[in-house]
Amino acid sequence: MSAPAAPATGPYRRTPLAPFAAAVTGVGLVTAAGTGVGAAWHGVTEGLVPSVGPRPELAELPCDFFYSVTDCDPREVLGVAAQRLMDRFAQLAVIAAREAVADAGLDPSVWDSGRVGIVIGSAHGGLPFYDEQHAALTERGARRVSPKLAPLSVVNGAASSVSLDLGVRGPSQAVSTACSSGTVAIGTAHQMLRSGACDIVIAGGAESTCTRLLIASACSLKAVSTRREDPRAACRPFDTHRDGFVVGEGAGLLVLEHPDHARARGATVRAHVSGYGASSDAHSAVAPDPDGLGIERALRTALADAGLAPADVGHVNAHGTSTLSNDLIEAAMLRRVLGESPLVTSTKAMTGHTLGAAGGIEAALTVLALQHQLVPPTVNLDAPDPLIEMDVVAKEARSAAFECAVKTSLGFGGHNAALVLTRA
């Protein structure tokens, strides 16, 4: 790798802390592209877009489809009794957490549970259960509202459910920064390990918002694709004919460990989280800063945190939402900071935009890209937007040699976050 960049001035001052690389020892994935790391990685690298049809409950909306998890029934995995105590986003988080912990070779019955933390991001929390209970109130009266509304609908439901399921007694918290929630959760975990607060942190994002209310709102905002005649081709990041994203659900969690802890137990390390940066646009509740200065600040901060230079970055898993303004703003920022050489991809066409879970899922895919030295494709990229001057990997996965990758995320309200991940 090249020499670290000189300490930046102004808004990009280098953090005074020495670089710290958290070890990624476990990955768990539940996505529309596949449940489990193997299935999800296969689906994403093969560019397999979920098969979807029109949803009857969305018939009157401009968008009548979404991407859901179809190869995993939480009732079978968790049991009916346990499943009823969680909203769907928390169910998906528990399934992903179990896989990540097993992948890390950890045994919750013997670990020091007080030194294990949890940080899980979600934009909306238990929206399906909230919708269900609102219907019960309006249609059948107050007495039919469940007493479980509060514990099942709150944003910390995923973190709480994972803590209960695995017996984690260290710090457990939820992060809600809209579509950057999962990325911020992993960055927060990185900071917790650096500070010495934990030896292990389970971090990422979980979301399930495939509801009539959410999609109706997204239609009103003109954020989702209305390509009803061909929903598999609807999400098309960086394509000239993009018209919005497709809502998806899922969970992506990493097991992060202090490198000393991972080394002491002889853990297999998949990759490292080496840098984190976050910022706020202070521009709009729904639109990103048109100059991309907020996400640029987050990315430059993450690079400085890792002690790396822009020239070190070989791959970017972009936010890439398939919306007109987001794709242009993000691509221009990436070109300005990193040049045109990194291989850029957006995996949302295979998973859907999972909102608060997106950063967790996409960080996990970036870990796998580093490990396998393979960049997943950006599918449906038939007519690349000529204004996007980056090397976007289209149609087919591309093998490449790279030691450093970046994950960027932008969220409603101007919440930006970036992670720098490095090869083990």
XYZ file of C-alpha atoms in Angstrom, residues 28-328:
301
model
C -24.248 -13.644 9.059
C -26.595 -12.807 6.186
C -30.336 -13.058 5.593
C -31.252 -11.428 2.272
C -33.590 -11.649 -0.681
C -30.552 -12.858 -2.629
C -30.211 -15.826 -0.272
C -30.143 -16.772 3.394
C -26.773 -17.732 4.830
C -23.380 -16.483 3.727
C -22.936 -19.109 1.023
C -26.343 -18.612 -0.562
C -26.238 -14.815 -0.360
C -22.721 -14.601 -1.812
C -23.678 -16.946 -4.643
C -26.811 -14.939 -5.422
C -25.001 -11.619 -5.414
C -21.919 -12.685 -7.381
C -24.052 -14.458 -9.968
C -26.253 -11.389 -10.298
C -29.425 -13.277 -9.446
C -32.301 -10.836 -9.031
C -35.193 -12.176 -6.925
C -38.295 -13.305 -8.790
C -41.205 -11.170 -7.662
C -44.773 -10.651 -8.707
C -47.380 -7.996 -7.997
C -48.614 -7.820 -4.419
C -52.414 -7.604 -4.185
C -52.275 -5.222 -1.213
C -50.256 -2.771 -3.339
C -52.446 -2.975 -6.434
C -53.517 0.666 -6.360
C -49.957 2.005 -5.919
C -47.488 2.998 -8.655
C -45.122 0.339 -7.226
C -46.743 -3.016 -6.460
C -43.701 -5.156 -5.611
C -40.788 -5.564 -3.197
C -37.949 -8.048 -2.565
C -38.548 -10.310 0.432
C -36.675 -13.167 2.107
C -38.313 -16.325 0.766
C -35.911 -19.142 1.599
C -36.079 -18.807 5.372
C -39.093 -19.245 7.641
C -38.351 -17.743 11.076
C -40.994 -19.974 12.653
C -38.999 -23.043 11.640
C -35.644 -21.600 12.703
C -36.674 -19.914 15.946
C -39.769 -21.858 16.943
C -43.302 -20.499 16.968
C -43.215 -19.328 20.603
C -39.982 -17.346 20.243
C -40.984 -15.994 16.838
C -44.157 -14.492 18.305
C -42.088 -12.414 20.744
C -40.272 -10.537 17.970
C -41.173 -8.370 15.016
C -39.867 -9.722 11.722
C -36.804 -7.438 11.611
C -35.693 -8.810 14.980
C -36.306 -12.389 13.813
C -34.035 -11.834 10.813
C -31.401 -10.272 13.086
C -31.381 -13.270 15.440
C -30.975 -15.677 12.522
C -28.085 -13.621 11.121
C -26.484 -13.286 14.569
C -26.569 -17.027 15.154
C -24.830 -17.616 11.823
C -22.218 -14.922 12.470
C -21.381 -16.274 15.921
C -21.120 -19.840 14.613
C -18.997 -18.631 11.693
C -16.652 -16.975 14.196
C -16.269 -20.251 16.079
C -17.615 -18.714 19.272
C -19.573 -20.607 21.923
C -21.981 -18.316 23.833
C -22.143 -20.811 26.686
C -18.495 -20.227 27.579
C -17.618 -16.704 26.410
C -17.277 -13.841 28.898
C -20.739 -12.435 28.169
C -20.028 -9.172 29.983
C -17.277 -8.412 27.455
C -19.540 -8.987 24.436
C -21.478 -6.068 22.966
C -24.219 -5.625 20.377
C -24.893 -2.697 18.028
C -27.661 -3.189 15.472
C -29.014 -0.486 13.204
C -32.549 -0.126 11.876
C -34.377 2.779 10.287
C -37.932 1.797 11.212
C -37.821 -1.024 13.756
C -40.987 -3.092 14.084
C -43.042 -1.385 11.391
C -45.091 -4.481 10.368
C -46.277 -5.112 13.934
C -46.993 -1.415 14.426
C -49.121 -1.409 11.267
C -50.938 -4.523 12.412
C -51.773 -3.027 15.787
C -52.890 0.280 14.275
C -55.329 -1.687 12.129
C -56.559 -3.508 15.238
C -57.154 -0.177 16.982
C -59.056 1.434 14.126
C -61.053 -1.627 13.122
C -61.743 -3.412 16.433
C -61.085 -0.909 19.202
C -58.518 -0.154 21.899
C -59.044 -3.404 23.799
C -57.700 -5.374 20.849
C -54.299 -3.625 20.839
C -51.553 -5.983 21.958
C -49.544 -5.198 25.109
C -46.520 -6.331 23.095
C -46.667 -3.239 20.847
C -43.955 -1.343 22.712
C -41.342 -4.123 23.018
C -41.917 -5.457 19.509
C -42.077 -2.213 17.540
C -39.187 -0.245 19.044
C -35.941 0.158 17.084
C -33.896 -1.621 19.774
C -35.963 -4.791 19.301
C -33.276 -6.477 17.197
C -30.449 -5.703 19.622
C -32.610 -6.795 22.557
C -33.657 -10.038 20.865
C -30.081 -10.952 19.940
C -28.950 -10.210 23.498
C -31.672 -12.458 24.908
C -31.048 -15.208 22.381
C -27.278 -15.347 22.878
C -27.089 -14.344 26.550
C -25.042 -11.215 25.852
C -24.574 -9.063 28.968
C -22.227 -6.379 27.681
C -23.342 -3.037 26.215
C -26.233 -3.515 23.811
C -27.623 -0.663 21.760
C -29.570 0.304 18.664
C -28.561 2.827 16.029
C -31.100 4.637 13.874
C -29.649 6.937 11.223
C -32.013 6.021 8.383
C -30.287 4.199 5.513
C -26.817 4.547 7.045
C -27.840 2.768 10.276
C -26.040 -0.522 9.601
C -22.812 1.220 8.622
C -22.931 3.488 11.679
C -23.545 0.417 13.858
C -20.358 -1.243 12.588
C -18.417 1.986 13.016
C -19.711 2.274 16.577
C -18.611 -1.299 17.245
C -15.148 -0.431 15.920
C -14.964 2.434 18.406
C -16.168 0.230 21.288
C -13.412 -2.284 20.618
C -10.779 0.425 20.237
C -11.801 1.952 23.583
C -11.505 -1.387 25.372
C -15.183 -1.477 26.327
C -15.596 -4.933 24.729
C -13.591 -7.837 23.376
C -16.325 -8.858 20.913
C -19.135 -6.877 19.295
C -21.920 -8.220 17.075
C -22.805 -5.371 14.735
C -24.725 -4.556 11.567
C -28.294 -3.863 10.537
C -31.741 -5.440 10.288
C -34.914 -4.239 8.602
C -38.291 -5.467 7.401
C -40.460 -2.670 6.052
C -42.257 -4.403 3.178
C -45.586 -2.921 4.194
C -48.318 -1.095 2.343
C -47.775 2.020 4.466
C -44.037 2.258 3.806
C -44.301 1.614 0.086
C -47.179 4.066 -0.279
C -45.005 6.697 1.380
C -42.023 5.837 -0.838
C -44.255 6.156 -3.892
C -45.392 9.594 -2.750
C -41.748 10.557 -2.318
C -41.018 9.204 -5.824
C -38.118 7.201 -4.381
C -39.102 3.730 -5.638
C -39.170 2.318 -9.137
C -42.537 2.079 -10.867
C -41.373 -0.491 -13.429
C -44.377 -2.708 -12.736
C -44.089 -4.567 -16.035
C -40.596 -5.881 -15.212
C -39.822 -5.706 -11.476
C -36.622 -7.766 -11.793
C -35.185 -4.969 -13.945
C -36.534 -2.203 -11.725
C -33.474 -1.473 -9.585
C -30.711 -0.270 -11.927
C -27.984 1.678 -10.084
C -25.904 4.035 -12.233
C -28.026 3.296 -15.310
C -29.344 6.132 -17.462
C -32.880 4.745 -17.157
C -32.966 4.321 -13.374
C -36.158 5.554 -11.723
C -35.811 4.529 -8.080
C -35.038 1.619 -5.801
C -36.948 -1.525 -4.806
C -37.706 -1.973 -1.105
C -36.147 -5.100 0.404
C -35.778 -6.753 3.802
C -32.948 -8.568 5.499
C -30.169 -8.548 8.066
C -26.401 -8.433 7.843
C -24.267 -8.833 10.963
C -20.534 -9.068 11.598
C -18.689 -10.428 14.588
C -15.931 -7.914 15.298
C -13.189 -8.693 17.771
C -10.309 -6.849 19.280
C -7.309 -8.201 17.340
C -5.622 -9.348 20.551
C -8.705 -11.340 21.530
C -9.006 -12.923 18.094
C -5.304 -13.780 18.071
C -5.376 -15.275 21.562
C -8.121 -17.743 20.661
C -6.670 -18.569 17.242
C -9.668 -17.221 15.339
C -9.831 -17.195 11.566
C -10.014 -13.581 10.424
C -11.983 -12.838 7.244
C -10.994 -9.148 7.003
C -10.508 -6.063 9.158
C -12.568 -2.949 9.784
C -9.742 -0.418 9.790
C -11.433 2.972 9.622
C -14.739 4.729 10.214
C -16.084 8.169 9.491
C -19.492 9.803 9.885
C -20.954 13.212 9.155
C -24.161 15.199 8.752
C -25.171 17.218 5.717
C -27.306 19.780 7.580
C -28.975 20.280 4.202
C -32.365 18.537 3.866
C -34.612 15.984 5.538
C -34.828 13.883 2.370
C -32.196 15.023 -0.161
C -28.414 14.643 0.077
C -26.096 17.627 -0.139
C -25.971 18.215 -3.915
C -22.214 18.704 -3.777
C -21.669 15.506 -1.789
C -19.594 17.339 0.803
C -21.091 15.416 3.721
C -20.331 11.932 2.429
C -16.935 13.193 1.273
C -16.202 14.289 4.825
C -17.192 10.859 6.146
C -15.024 9.043 3.578
C -11.950 11.201 4.122
C -12.354 10.819 7.878
C -12.553 7.025 7.529
C -9.398 6.938 5.392
C -7.540 9.128 7.880
C -8.796 6.922 10.722
C -7.317 3.891 8.953
C -4.058 5.715 8.176
C -4.549 5.022 4.472
C -4.503 7.122 1.324
C -7.197 7.345 -1.373
C -4.861 5.528 -3.776
C -4.982 2.458 -1.507
C -8.694 1.850 -2.203
C -9.285 -0.864 -4.784
C -13.023 -1.428 -4.406
C -16.096 0.513 -3.319
C -19.430 -1.029 -2.393
C -21.439 2.113 -3.016
C -24.722 3.223 -1.538
C -25.957 3.150 -5.152
C -29.719 3.459 -4.621
C -30.774 3.680 -8.285
C -32.261 7.125 -7.737
C -31.292 9.901 -10.125
C -29.724 12.353 -7.717
C -28.154 9.925 -5.211
C -26.196 8.002 -7.830
C -24.845 11.147 -9.490
